[in-house]
Each structure stands twice: as structure tokens, then as C-alpha cells.
PDB file of C-alpha atoms and ligand atoms in Angstrom:
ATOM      1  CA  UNK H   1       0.000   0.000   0.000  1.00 69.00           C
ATOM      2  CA  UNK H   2       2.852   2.436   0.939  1.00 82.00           C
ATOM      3  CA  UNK H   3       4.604   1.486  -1.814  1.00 86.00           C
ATOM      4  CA  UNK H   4       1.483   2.339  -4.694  1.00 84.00           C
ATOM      5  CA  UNK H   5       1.407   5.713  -2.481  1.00 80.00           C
ATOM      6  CA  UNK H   6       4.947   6.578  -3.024  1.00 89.00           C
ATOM      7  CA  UNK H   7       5.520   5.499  -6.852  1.00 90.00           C
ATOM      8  CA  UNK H   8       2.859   7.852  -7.651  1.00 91.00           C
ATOM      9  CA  UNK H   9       3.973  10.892  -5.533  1.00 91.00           C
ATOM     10  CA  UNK H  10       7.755  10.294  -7.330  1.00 92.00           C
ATOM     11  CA  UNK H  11       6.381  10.296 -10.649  1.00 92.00           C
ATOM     12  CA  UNK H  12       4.151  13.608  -9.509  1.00 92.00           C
ATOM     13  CA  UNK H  13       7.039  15.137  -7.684  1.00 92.00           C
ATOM     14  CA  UNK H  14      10.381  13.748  -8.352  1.00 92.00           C
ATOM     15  CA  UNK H  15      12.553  16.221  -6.989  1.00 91.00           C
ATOM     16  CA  UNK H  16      10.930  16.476  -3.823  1.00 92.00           C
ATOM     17  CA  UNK H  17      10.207  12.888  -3.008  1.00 91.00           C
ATOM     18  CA  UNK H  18      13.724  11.242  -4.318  1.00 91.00           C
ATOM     19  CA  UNK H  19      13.177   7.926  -4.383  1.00 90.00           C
ATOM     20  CA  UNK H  20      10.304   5.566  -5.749  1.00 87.00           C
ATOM     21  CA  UNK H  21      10.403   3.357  -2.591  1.00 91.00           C
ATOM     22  CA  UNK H  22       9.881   3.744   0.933  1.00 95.00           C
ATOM     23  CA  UNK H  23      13.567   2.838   2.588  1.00 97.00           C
ATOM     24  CA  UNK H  24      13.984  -0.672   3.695  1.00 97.00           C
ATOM     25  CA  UNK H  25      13.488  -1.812   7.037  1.00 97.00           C
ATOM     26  CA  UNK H  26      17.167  -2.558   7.387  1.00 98.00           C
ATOM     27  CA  UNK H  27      17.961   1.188   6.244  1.00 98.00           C
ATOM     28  CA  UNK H  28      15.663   2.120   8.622  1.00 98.00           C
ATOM     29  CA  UNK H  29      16.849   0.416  11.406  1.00 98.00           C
ATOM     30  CA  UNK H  30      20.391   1.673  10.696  1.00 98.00           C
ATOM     31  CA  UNK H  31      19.140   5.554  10.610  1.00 98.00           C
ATOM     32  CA  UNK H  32      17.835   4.913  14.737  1.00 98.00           C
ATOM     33  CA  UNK H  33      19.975   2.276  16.057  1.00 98.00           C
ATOM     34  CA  UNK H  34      22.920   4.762  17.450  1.00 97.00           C
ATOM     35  CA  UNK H  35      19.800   7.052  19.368  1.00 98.00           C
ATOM     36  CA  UNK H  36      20.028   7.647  22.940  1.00 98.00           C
ATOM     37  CA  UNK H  37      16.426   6.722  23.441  1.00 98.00           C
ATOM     38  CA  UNK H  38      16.711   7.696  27.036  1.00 98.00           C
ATOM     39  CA  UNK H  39      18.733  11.126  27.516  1.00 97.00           C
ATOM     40  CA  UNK H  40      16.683  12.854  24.287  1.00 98.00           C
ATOM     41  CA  UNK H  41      14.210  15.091  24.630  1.00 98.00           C
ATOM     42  CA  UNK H  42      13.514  16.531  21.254  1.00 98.00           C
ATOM     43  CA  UNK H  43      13.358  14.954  18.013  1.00 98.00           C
ATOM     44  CA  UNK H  44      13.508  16.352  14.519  1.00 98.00           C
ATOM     45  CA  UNK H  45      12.346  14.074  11.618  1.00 99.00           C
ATOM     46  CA  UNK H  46      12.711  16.163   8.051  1.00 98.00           C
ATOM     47  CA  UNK H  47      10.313  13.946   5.147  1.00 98.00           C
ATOM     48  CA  UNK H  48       8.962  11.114   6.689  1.00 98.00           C
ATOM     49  CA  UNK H  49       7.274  10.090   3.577  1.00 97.00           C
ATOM     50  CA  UNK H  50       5.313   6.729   4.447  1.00 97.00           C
ATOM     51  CA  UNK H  51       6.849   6.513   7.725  1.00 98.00           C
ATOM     52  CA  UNK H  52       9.074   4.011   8.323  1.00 98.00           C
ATOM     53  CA  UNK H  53      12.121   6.292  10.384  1.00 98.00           C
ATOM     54  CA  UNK H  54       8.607   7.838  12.061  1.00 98.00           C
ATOM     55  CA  UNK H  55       7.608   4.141  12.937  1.00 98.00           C
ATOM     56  CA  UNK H  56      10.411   3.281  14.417  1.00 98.00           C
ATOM     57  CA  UNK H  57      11.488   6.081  16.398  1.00 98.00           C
ATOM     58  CA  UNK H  58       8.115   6.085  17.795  1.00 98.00           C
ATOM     59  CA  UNK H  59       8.478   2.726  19.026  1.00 98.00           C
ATOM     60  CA  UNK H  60      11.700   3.401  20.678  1.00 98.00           C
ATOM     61  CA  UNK H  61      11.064   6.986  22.317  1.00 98.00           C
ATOM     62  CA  UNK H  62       9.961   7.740  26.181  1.00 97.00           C
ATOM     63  CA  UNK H  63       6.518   8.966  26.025  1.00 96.00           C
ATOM     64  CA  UNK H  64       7.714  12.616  27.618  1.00 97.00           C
ATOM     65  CA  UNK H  65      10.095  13.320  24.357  1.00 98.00           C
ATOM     66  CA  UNK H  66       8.903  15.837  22.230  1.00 98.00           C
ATOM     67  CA  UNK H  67       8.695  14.362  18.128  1.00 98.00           C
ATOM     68  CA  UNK H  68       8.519  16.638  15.924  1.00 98.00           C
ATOM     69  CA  UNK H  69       7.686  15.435  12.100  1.00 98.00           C
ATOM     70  CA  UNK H  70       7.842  17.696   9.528  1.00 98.00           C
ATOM     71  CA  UNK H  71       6.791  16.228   5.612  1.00 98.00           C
ATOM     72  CA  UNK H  72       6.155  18.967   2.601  1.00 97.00           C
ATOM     73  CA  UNK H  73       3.678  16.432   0.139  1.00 97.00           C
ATOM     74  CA  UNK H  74       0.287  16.285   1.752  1.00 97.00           C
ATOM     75  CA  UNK H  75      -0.759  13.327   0.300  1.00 96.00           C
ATOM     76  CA  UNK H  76       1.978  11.642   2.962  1.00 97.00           C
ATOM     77  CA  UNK H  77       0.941  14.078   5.342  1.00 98.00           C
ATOM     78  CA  UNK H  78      -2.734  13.061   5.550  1.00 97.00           C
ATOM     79  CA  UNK H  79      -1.375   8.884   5.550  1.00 96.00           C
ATOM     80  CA  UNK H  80       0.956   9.880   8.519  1.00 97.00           C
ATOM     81  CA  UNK H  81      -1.559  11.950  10.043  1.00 98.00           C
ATOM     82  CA  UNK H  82      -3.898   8.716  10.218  1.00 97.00           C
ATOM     83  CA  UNK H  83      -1.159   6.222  10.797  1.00 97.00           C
ATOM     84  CA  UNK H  84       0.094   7.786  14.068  1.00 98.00           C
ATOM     85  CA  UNK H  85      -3.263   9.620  15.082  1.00 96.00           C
ATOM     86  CA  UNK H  86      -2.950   8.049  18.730  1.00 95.00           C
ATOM     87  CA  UNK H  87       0.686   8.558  19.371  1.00 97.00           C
ATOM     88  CA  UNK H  88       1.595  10.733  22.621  1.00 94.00           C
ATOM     89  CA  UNK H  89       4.095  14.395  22.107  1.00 98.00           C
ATOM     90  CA  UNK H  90       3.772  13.345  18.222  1.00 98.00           C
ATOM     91  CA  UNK H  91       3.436  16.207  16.263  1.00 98.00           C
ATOM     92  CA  UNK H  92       2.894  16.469  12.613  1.00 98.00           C
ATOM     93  CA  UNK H  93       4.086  19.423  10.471  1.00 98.00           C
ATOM     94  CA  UNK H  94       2.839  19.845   6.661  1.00 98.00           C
ATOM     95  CA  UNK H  95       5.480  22.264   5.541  1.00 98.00           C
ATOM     96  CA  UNK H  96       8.596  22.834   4.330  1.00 98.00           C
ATOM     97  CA  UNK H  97      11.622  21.785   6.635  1.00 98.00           C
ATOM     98  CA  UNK H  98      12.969  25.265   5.673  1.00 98.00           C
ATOM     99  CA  UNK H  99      10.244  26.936   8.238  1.00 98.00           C
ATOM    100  CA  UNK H 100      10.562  24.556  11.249  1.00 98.00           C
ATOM    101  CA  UNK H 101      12.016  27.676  13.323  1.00 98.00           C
ATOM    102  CA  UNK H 102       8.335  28.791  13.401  1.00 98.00           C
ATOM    103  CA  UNK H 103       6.926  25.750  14.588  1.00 98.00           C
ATOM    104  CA  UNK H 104       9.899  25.120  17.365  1.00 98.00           C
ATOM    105  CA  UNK H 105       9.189  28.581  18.616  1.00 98.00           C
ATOM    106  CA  UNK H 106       5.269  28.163  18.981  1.00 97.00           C
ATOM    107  CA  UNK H 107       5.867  24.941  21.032  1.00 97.00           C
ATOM    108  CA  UNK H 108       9.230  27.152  22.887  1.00 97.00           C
ATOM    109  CA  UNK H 109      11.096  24.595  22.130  1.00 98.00           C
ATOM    110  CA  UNK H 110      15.207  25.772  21.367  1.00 96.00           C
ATOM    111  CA  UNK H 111      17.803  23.243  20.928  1.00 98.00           C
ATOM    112  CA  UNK H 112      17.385  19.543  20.018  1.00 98.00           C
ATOM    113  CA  UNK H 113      18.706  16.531  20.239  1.00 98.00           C
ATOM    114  CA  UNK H 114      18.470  14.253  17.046  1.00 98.00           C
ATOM    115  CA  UNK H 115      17.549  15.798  13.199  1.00 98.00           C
ATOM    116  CA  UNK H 116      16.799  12.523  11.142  1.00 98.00           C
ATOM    117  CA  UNK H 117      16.280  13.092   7.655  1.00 98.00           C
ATOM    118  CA  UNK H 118      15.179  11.389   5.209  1.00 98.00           C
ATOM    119  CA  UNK H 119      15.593  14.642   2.677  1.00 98.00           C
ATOM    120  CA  UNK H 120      16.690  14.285  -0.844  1.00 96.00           C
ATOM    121  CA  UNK H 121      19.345  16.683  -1.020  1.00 97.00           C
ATOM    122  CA  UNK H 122      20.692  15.264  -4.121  1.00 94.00           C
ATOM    123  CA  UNK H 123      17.920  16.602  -6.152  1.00 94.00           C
ATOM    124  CA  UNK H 124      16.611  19.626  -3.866  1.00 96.00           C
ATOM    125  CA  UNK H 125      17.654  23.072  -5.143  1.00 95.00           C
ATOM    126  CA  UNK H 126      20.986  24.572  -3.383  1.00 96.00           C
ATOM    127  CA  UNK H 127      19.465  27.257  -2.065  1.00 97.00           C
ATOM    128  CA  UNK H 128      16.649  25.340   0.220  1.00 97.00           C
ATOM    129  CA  UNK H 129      19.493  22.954   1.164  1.00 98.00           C
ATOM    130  CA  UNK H 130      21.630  24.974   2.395  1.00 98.00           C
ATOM    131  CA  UNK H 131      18.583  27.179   4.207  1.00 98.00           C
ATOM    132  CA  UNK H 132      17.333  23.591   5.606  1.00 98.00           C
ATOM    133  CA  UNK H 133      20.701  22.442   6.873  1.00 98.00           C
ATOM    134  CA  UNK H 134      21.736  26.100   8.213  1.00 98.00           C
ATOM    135  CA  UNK H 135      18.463  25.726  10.884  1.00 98.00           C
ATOM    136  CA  UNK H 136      19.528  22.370  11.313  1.00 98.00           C
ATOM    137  CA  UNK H 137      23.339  23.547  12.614  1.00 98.00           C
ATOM    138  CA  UNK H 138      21.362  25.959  14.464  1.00 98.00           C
ATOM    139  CA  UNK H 139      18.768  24.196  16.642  1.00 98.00           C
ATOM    140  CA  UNK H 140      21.294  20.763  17.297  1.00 98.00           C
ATOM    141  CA  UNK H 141      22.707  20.690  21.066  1.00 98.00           C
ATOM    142  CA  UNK H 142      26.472  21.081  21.075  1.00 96.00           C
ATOM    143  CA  UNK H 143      26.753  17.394  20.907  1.00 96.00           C
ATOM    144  CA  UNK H 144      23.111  16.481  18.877  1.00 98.00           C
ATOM    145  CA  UNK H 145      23.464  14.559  15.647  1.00 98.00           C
ATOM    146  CA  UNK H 146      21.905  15.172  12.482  1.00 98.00           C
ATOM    147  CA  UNK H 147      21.629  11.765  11.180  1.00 98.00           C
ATOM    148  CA  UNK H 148      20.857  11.217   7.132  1.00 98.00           C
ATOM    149  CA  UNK H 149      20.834   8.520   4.110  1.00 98.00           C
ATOM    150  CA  UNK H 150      21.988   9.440   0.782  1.00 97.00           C
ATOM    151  CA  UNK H 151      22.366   6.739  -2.501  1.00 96.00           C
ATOM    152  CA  UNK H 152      25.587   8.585  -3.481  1.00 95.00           C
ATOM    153  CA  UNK H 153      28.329  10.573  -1.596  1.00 95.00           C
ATOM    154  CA  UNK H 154      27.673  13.327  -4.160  1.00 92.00           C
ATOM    155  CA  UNK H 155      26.728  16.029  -1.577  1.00 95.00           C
ATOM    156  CA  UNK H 156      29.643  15.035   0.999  1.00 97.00           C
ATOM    157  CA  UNK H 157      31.341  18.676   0.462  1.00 96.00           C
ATOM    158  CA  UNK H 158      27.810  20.038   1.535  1.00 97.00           C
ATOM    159  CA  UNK H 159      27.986  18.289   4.579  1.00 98.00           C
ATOM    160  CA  UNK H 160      31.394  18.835   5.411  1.00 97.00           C
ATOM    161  CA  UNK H 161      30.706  22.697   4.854  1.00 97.00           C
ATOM    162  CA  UNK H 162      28.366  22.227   8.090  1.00 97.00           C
ATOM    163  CA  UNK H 163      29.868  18.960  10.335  1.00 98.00           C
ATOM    164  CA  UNK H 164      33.096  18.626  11.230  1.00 97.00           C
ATOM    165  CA  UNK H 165      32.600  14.936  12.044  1.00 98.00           C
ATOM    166  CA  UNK H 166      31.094  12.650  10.174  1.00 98.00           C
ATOM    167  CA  UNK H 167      30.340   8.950  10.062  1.00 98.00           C
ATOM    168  CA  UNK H 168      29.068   6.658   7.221  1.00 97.00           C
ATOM    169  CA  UNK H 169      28.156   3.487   7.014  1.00 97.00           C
ATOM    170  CA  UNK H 170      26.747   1.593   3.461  1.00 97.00           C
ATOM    171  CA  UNK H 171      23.733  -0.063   3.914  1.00 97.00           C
ATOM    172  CA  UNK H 172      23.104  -3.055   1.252  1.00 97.00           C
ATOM    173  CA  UNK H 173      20.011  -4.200   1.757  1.00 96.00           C
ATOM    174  CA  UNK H 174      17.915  -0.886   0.253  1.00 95.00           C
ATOM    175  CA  UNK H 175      17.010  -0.042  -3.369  1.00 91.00           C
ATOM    176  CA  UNK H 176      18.725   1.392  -4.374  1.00 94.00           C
ATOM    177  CA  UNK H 177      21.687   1.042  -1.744  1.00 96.00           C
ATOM    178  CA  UNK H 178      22.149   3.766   0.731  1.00 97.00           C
ATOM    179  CA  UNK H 179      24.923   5.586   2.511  1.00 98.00           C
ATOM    180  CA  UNK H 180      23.893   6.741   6.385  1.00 98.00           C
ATOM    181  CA  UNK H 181      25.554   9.710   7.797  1.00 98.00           C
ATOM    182  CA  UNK H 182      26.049  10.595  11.372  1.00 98.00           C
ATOM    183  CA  UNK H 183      26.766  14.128  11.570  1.00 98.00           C
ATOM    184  CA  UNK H 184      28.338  16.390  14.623  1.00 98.00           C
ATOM    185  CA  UNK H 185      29.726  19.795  14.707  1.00 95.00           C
TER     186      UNK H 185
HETATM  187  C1  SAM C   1      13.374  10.056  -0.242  1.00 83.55           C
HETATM  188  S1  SAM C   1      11.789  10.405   0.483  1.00 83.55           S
HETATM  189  C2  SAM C   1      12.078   9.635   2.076  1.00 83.55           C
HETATM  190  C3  SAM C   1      10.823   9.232   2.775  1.00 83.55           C
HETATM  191  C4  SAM C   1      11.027   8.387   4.047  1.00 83.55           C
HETATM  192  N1  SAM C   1      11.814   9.098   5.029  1.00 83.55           N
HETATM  193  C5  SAM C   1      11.708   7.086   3.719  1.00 83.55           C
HETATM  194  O1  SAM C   1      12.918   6.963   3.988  1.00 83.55           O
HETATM  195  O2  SAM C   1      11.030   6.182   3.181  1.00 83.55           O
HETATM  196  C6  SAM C   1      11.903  12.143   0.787  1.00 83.55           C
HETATM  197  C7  SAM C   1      10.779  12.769   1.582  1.00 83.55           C
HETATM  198  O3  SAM C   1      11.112  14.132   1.869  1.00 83.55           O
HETATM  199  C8  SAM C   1       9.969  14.960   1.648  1.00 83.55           C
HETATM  200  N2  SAM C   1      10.455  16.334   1.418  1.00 83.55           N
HETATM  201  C9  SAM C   1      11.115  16.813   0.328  1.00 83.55           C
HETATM  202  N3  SAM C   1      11.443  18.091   0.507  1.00 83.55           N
HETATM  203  C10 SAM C   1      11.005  18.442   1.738  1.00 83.55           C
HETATM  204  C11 SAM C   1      11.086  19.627   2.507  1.00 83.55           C
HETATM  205  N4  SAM C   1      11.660  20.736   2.028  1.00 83.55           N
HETATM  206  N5  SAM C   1      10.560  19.640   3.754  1.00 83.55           N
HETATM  207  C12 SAM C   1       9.968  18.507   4.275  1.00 83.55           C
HETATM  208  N6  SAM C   1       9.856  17.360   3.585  1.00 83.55           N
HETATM  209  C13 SAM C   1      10.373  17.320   2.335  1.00 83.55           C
HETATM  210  C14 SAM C   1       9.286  14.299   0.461  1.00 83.55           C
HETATM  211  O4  SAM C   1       7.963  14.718   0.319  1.00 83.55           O
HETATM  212  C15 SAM C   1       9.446  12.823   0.846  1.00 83.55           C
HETATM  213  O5  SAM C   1       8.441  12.423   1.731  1.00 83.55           O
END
């Protein structure tokens, strides 16, 4: 079902979304398996799409952190906003990652803990890039972790530009293959 969803919002938007698949279960496992489940009390997601990174960080948080979710198609923002209608200090954001300072400042919240992404920065213009990972250097703790997957390590000078340290790890068993990133200033 997720998958008829997303094959038809690539082939409406194929810059945005990125990828004709959902990531894999592995993939997703990968993205949240390095989360301090227990000291964090804010976390970003950037494009959840169908949800799988939302699904499992869900699972794994305390009920008191603060999830924050923020997906730009509506069509995956109405699935989401059924999928995880019950789910406690879950909130869902239909916008553009590039205007999450508004939202963190209606719910006072400053710093965070954890950005996952699941952003297509390979195909999204420079400029919102660069405006989307700018907030994310801003709002990180001194030691949070903006954690992404890319296919290719095509935008590795981008990252670099913003984290000084950065771990990857190549995850086979995706389609296509992905890289994960672990990113602190
Ligand atoms: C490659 S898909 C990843 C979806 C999901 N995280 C996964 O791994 O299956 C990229 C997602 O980012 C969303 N997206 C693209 N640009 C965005 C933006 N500026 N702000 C928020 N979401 C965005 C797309 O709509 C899509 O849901």
C-alpha cells in the first residue's frame, strides 16, 4: 500500500520525493539504532514520507520526548496523520523543513537533540538545502546529531561545509543502496 502511495507521488514530484520506494526496514533500522532513546528530549524528523524512520522512532522513544515530524507532500501528510493519530508528544508538520524555526518557537522549544532526515538533497535546489541544513546547525545541542541517508556521496562537500565529524556506514540491503551519515559539529 505504501509502496502504490509513493511510486505515484515520485512520478508527480520527483525532486521532492527522491526515491520511488519507501527505505527498507534494514535502512531504517540503521538511521535509529545509534539514538540515545533515554537522555533525548527533542526529536527532529525532516520527510517522513510513508513513515518508516517515524515508525520506528516512535516505538523506541519515552513517552515525555517531544517528536517533531515535519513532511512537505500532503498526500503523505494526511497517511501519517492517520497512521500515528494516537501517538503521545507526536506532532505532525505539513510544511517545508525550511520553516521549522516557526513551529519550534510556537511549542518554545530551542535546541534539540536528534535531526533525522530522510531529505533528498541530491535533487533539492541549493538554495533550500543549504537554508534547511543552516536551521539544522542551528537548533542541534552542542553534541546532537543530524543523522541522514543518501544513494551517493555526491553532496559530501555540503555536509562537510556544516559537520566537522562525520560517520558513514553503506547499507546493502535498500534499493537502491544507501549511505547513512552521522553528523556532529
Ligand atoms: C526520499 S523520500 C524519504 C521518505 C522516508 N523518510 C523514507 O525513507 O522512506 C523524501 C521525503 O522528503 C519529503 N520532502 C522533500 N522536501 C522536503 C522539505 N523541504 N521539507 C519537508 N519534507 C520534504 C518528500 O515529500 C518525501 O516524503
Amino acid at each position: 500500500m505504501d509502496v502504490k502511495y509513493f511510486i505515484k507521488q515520485y512520478v508527480k514530484n520527483p525532486r521532492t520525493v527522491g526515491a520511488i520506494a519507501p527505505s527498507s526496514e534494514k535502512l531504517a533500522c540503521k538511521m535509529v539504532e545509534d539514538i540515545n532513546f533515554i537522555n533525548a528530549t527533542c526529536i527532529i524528523e525532516y520527510g517522513p514520507g510513508t513513515g518508516v524512520f517515524t515508525e520506528k522512532i516512535l516505538n523506541k522513544k519515552k513517552d515525555s520526548t517531544i517528536f517533531i515530524a515535519i513532511e512537505y507532500n500532503s498526500v503523505f501528510y494526511r497517511l501519517l496523520k492517520e497512521k500515528f493519530k494516537h501517538e503521545k508528544n507526536f506532532i505532525l508538520i505539513n510544511d517545508s523543513a525550511e520553516n521549522l524555526k516557526k513551529y519550534l518557537n510556537k511549542y518554545n522549544i530551542d535546541k534539540v537533540d536528534y535531526v533525522v532526515s530522510g531529505l533528498p538533497f541530491a535533487s533539492l535546489p541549493d538554495a533550500m538545502s543549504k537554508k534547511i541544513l543552516d536551521i539544522t546547525k542551528d537548533i542541534l545541542k552542542s553534541n546532537g546529531e543530524f543523522i541522514t541517508f543518501q544513494y551517493s556521496l555526491f553532496k559530501m562537500r555540503l555536509f562537510r561545509m556544516y559537520f566537522e565529524r562525520i560517520k558513514k556506514k553503506k547499507v546493502f540491503l535498500n534499493l537502491p543502496p544507501a549511505y547513512v551519515l552521522k553528523c556532529k559539529s
